[in-house]
PDB file of C-alpha atoms in Angstrom:
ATOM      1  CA  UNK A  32      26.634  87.056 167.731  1.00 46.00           C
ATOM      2  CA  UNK A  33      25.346  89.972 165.788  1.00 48.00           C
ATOM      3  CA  UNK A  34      22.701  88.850 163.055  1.00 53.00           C
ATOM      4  CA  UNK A  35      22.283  89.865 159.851  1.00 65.00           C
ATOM      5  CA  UNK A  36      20.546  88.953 157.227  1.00 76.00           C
ATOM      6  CA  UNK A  37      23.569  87.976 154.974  1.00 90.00           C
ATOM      7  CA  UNK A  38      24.680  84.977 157.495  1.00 95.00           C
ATOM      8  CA  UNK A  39      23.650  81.374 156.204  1.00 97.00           C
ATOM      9  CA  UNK A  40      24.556  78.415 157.664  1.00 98.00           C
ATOM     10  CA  UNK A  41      25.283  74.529 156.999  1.00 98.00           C
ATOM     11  CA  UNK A  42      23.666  71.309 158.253  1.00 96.00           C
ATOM     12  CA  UNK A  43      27.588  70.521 158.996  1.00 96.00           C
ATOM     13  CA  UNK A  44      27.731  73.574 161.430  1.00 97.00           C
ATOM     14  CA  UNK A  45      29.650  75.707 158.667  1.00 98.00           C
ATOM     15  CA  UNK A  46      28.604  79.499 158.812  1.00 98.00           C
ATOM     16  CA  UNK A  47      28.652  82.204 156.146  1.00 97.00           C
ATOM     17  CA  UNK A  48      28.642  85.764 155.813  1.00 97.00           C
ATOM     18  CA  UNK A  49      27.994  87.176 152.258  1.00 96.00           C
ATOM     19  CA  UNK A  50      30.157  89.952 151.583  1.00 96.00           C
ATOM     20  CA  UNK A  51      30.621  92.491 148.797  1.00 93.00           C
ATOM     21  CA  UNK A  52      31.338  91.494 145.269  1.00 94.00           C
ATOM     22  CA  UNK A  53      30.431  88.041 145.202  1.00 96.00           C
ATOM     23  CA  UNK A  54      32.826  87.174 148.678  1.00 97.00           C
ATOM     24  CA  UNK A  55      31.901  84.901 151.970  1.00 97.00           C
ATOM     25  CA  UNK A  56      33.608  84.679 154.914  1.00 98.00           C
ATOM     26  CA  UNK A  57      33.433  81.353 156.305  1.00 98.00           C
ATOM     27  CA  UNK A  58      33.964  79.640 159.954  1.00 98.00           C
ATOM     28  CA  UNK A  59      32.209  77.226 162.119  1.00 97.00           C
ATOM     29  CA  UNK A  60      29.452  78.075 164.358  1.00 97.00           C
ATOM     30  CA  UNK A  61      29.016  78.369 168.137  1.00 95.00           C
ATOM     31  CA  UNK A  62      27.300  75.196 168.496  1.00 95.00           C
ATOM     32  CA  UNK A  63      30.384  72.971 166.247  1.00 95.00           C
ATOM     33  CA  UNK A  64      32.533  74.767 169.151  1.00 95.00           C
ATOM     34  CA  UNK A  65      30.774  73.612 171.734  1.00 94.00           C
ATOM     35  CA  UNK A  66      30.784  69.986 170.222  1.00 94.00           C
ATOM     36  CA  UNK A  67      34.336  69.858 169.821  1.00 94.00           C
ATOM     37  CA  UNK A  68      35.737  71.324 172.860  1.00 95.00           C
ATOM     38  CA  UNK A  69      39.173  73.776 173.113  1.00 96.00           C
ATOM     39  CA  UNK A  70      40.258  73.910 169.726  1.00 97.00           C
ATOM     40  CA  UNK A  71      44.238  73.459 169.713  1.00 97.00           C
ATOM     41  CA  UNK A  72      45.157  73.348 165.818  1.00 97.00           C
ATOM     42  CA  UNK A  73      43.246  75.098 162.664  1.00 97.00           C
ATOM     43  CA  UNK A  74      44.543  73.790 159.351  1.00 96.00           C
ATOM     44  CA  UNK A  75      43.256  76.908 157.266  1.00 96.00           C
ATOM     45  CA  UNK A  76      42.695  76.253 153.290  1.00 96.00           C
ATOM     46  CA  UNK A  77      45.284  76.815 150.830  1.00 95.00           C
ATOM     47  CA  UNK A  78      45.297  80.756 149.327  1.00 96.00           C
ATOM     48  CA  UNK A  79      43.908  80.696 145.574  1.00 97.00           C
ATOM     49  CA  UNK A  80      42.603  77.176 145.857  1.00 97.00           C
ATOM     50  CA  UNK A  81      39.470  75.770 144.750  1.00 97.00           C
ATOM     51  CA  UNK A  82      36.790  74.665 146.725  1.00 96.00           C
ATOM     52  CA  UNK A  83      33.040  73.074 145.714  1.00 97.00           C
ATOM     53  CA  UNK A  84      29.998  73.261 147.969  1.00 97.00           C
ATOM     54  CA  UNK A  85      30.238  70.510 150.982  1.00 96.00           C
ATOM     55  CA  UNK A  86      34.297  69.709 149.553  1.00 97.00           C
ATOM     56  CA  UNK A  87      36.411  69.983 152.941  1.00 97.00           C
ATOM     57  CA  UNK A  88      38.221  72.814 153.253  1.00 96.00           C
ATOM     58  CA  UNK A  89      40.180  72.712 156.536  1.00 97.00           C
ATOM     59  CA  UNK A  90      40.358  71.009 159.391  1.00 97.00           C
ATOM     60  CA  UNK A  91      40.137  71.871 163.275  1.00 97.00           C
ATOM     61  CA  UNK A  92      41.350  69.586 165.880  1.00 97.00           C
ATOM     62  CA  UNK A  93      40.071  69.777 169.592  1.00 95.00           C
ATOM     63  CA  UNK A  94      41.138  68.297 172.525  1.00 91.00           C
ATOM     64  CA  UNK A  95      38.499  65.677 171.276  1.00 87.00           C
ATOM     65  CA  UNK A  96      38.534  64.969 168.261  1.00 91.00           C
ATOM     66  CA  UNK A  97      39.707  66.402 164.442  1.00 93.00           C
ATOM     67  CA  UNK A  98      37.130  67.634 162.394  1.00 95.00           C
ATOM     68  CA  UNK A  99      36.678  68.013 158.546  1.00 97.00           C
ATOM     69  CA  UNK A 100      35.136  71.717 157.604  1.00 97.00           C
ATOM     70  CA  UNK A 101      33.460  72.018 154.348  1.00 97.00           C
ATOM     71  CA  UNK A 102      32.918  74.421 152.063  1.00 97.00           C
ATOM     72  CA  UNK A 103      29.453  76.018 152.452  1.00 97.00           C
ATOM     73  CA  UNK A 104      29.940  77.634 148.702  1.00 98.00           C
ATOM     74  CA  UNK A 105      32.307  76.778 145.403  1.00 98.00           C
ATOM     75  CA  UNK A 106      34.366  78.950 144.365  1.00 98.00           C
ATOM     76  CA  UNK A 107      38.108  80.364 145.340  1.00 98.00           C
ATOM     77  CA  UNK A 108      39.608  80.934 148.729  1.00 98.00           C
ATOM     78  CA  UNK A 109      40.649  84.581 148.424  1.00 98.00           C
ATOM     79  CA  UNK A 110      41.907  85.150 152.014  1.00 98.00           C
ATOM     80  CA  UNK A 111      42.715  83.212 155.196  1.00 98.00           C
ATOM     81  CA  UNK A 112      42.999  83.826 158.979  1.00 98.00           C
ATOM     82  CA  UNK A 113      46.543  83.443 159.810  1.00 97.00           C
ATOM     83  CA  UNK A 114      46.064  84.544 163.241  1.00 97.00           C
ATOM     84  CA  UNK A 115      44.601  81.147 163.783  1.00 97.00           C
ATOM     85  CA  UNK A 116      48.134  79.459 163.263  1.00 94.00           C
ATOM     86  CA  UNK A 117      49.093  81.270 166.644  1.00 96.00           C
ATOM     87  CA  UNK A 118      46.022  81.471 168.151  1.00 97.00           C
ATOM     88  CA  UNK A 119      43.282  78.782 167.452  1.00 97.00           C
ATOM     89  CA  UNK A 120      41.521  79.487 170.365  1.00 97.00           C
ATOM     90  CA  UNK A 121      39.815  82.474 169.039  1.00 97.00           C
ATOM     91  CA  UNK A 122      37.695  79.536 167.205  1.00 97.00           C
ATOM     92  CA  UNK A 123      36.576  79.065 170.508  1.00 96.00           C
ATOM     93  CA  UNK A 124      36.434  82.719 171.598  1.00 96.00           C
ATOM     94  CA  UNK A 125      34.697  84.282 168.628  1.00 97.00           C
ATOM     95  CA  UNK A 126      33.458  81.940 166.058  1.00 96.00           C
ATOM     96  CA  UNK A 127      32.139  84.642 163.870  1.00 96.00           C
ATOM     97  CA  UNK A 128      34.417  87.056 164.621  1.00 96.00           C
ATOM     98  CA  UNK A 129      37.921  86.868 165.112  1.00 97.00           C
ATOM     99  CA  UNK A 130      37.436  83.475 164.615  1.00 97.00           C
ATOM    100  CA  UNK A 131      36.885  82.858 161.096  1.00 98.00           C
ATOM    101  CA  UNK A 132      38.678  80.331 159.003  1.00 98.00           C
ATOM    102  CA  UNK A 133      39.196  80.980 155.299  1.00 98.00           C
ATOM    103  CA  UNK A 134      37.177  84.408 152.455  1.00 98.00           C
ATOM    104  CA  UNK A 135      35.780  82.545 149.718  1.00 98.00           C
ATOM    105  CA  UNK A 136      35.177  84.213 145.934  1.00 98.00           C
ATOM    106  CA  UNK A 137      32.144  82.398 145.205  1.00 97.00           C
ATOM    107  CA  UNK A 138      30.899  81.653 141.813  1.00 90.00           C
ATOM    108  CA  UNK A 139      27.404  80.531 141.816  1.00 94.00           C
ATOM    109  CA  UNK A 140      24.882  82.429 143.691  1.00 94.00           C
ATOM    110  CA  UNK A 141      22.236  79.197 143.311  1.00 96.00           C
ATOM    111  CA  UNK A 142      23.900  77.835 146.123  1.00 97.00           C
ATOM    112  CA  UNK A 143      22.971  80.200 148.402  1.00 96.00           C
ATOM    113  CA  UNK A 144      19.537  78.904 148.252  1.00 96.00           C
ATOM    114  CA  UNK A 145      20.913  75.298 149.720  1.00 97.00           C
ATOM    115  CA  UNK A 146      22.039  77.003 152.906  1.00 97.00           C
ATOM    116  CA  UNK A 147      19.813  77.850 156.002  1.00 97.00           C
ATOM    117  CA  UNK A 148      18.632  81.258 157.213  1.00 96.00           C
ATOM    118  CA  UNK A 149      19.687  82.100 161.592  1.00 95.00           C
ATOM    119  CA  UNK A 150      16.018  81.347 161.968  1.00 95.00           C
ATOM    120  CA  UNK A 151      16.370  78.226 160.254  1.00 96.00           C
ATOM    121  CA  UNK A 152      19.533  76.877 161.875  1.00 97.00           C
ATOM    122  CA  UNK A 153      18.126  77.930 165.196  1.00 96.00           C
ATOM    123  CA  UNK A 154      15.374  75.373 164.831  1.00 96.00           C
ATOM    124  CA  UNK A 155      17.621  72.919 163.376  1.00 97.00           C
ATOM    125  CA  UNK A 156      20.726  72.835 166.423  1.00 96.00           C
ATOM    126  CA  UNK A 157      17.147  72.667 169.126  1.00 95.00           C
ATOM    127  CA  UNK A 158      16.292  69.460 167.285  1.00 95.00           C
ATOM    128  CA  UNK A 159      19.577  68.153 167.324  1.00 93.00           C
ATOM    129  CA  UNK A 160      19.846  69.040 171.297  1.00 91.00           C
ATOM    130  CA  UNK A 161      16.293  67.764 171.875  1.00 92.00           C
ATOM    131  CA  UNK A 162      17.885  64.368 170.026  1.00 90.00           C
ATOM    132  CA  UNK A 163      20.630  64.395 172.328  1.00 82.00           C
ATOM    133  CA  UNK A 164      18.415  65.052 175.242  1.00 83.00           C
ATOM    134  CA  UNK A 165      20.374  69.044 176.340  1.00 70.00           C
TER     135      UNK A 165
END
């Protein structure tokens, strides 16, 4: 993964890219992947919905397990990745490229503040493999 300084992250394994004119692209990160195994379905969120911070968005079901994805900011979804309907594995593949769920309009720029830095989330996914003794 490339990173930039405009990619936050979740403590639910949600990533974000801030875009231009108050838009996010949104997906789940490397490590979620790993968790969950080959993803096999991606229910993407509704088009012009509305979404709050930490509200589930979509879902993503694994050969494991189905998982709830939140929303890292409020707002409105703008765009989704239809590909994934065809081709969830690119979840898998290229989390933070090809592989992201759902564009968000976001409305308040406060909330970026809630959301870790790649430094940050680094730290935080070592801890949680420390815990889990990886």
């Amino acid at each position: 993964m490339t990173t930039t300084k405009n990619i936050y992250f979740t403590k639910n394994h949600e990533w974000v890219l801030l875009l231009e004119d108050n838009t996010a692209r949104m997906g789940i990160t490397q490590y979620a992947t790993e968790q969950l195994g080959d993803i096999v379905f991606v229910e993407v969120p509704e088009l012009n919905s509305e979404t709050a911070m930490e509200e589930e968005i979509a879902t993503v079901e694994s050969v494991k397990s189905a998982s709830e994805i939140y929303a890292p900011l409020s707002g409105t979804v703008t765009s989704v990745n239809e590909e994934l309907e065809d081709s969830p594995e690119l979840v898998n593949e290229a989390p933070y490229e090809a592989g992201w769920l759902a564009e968000i309009h976001y409305t308040d720029t406060d909330e970026i503040s809630q959301l870790m830095n790649q430094s940050a989330y680094d730290a935080y996914v070592k801890e949680l493999k420390e815990e889990e003794g990886q």
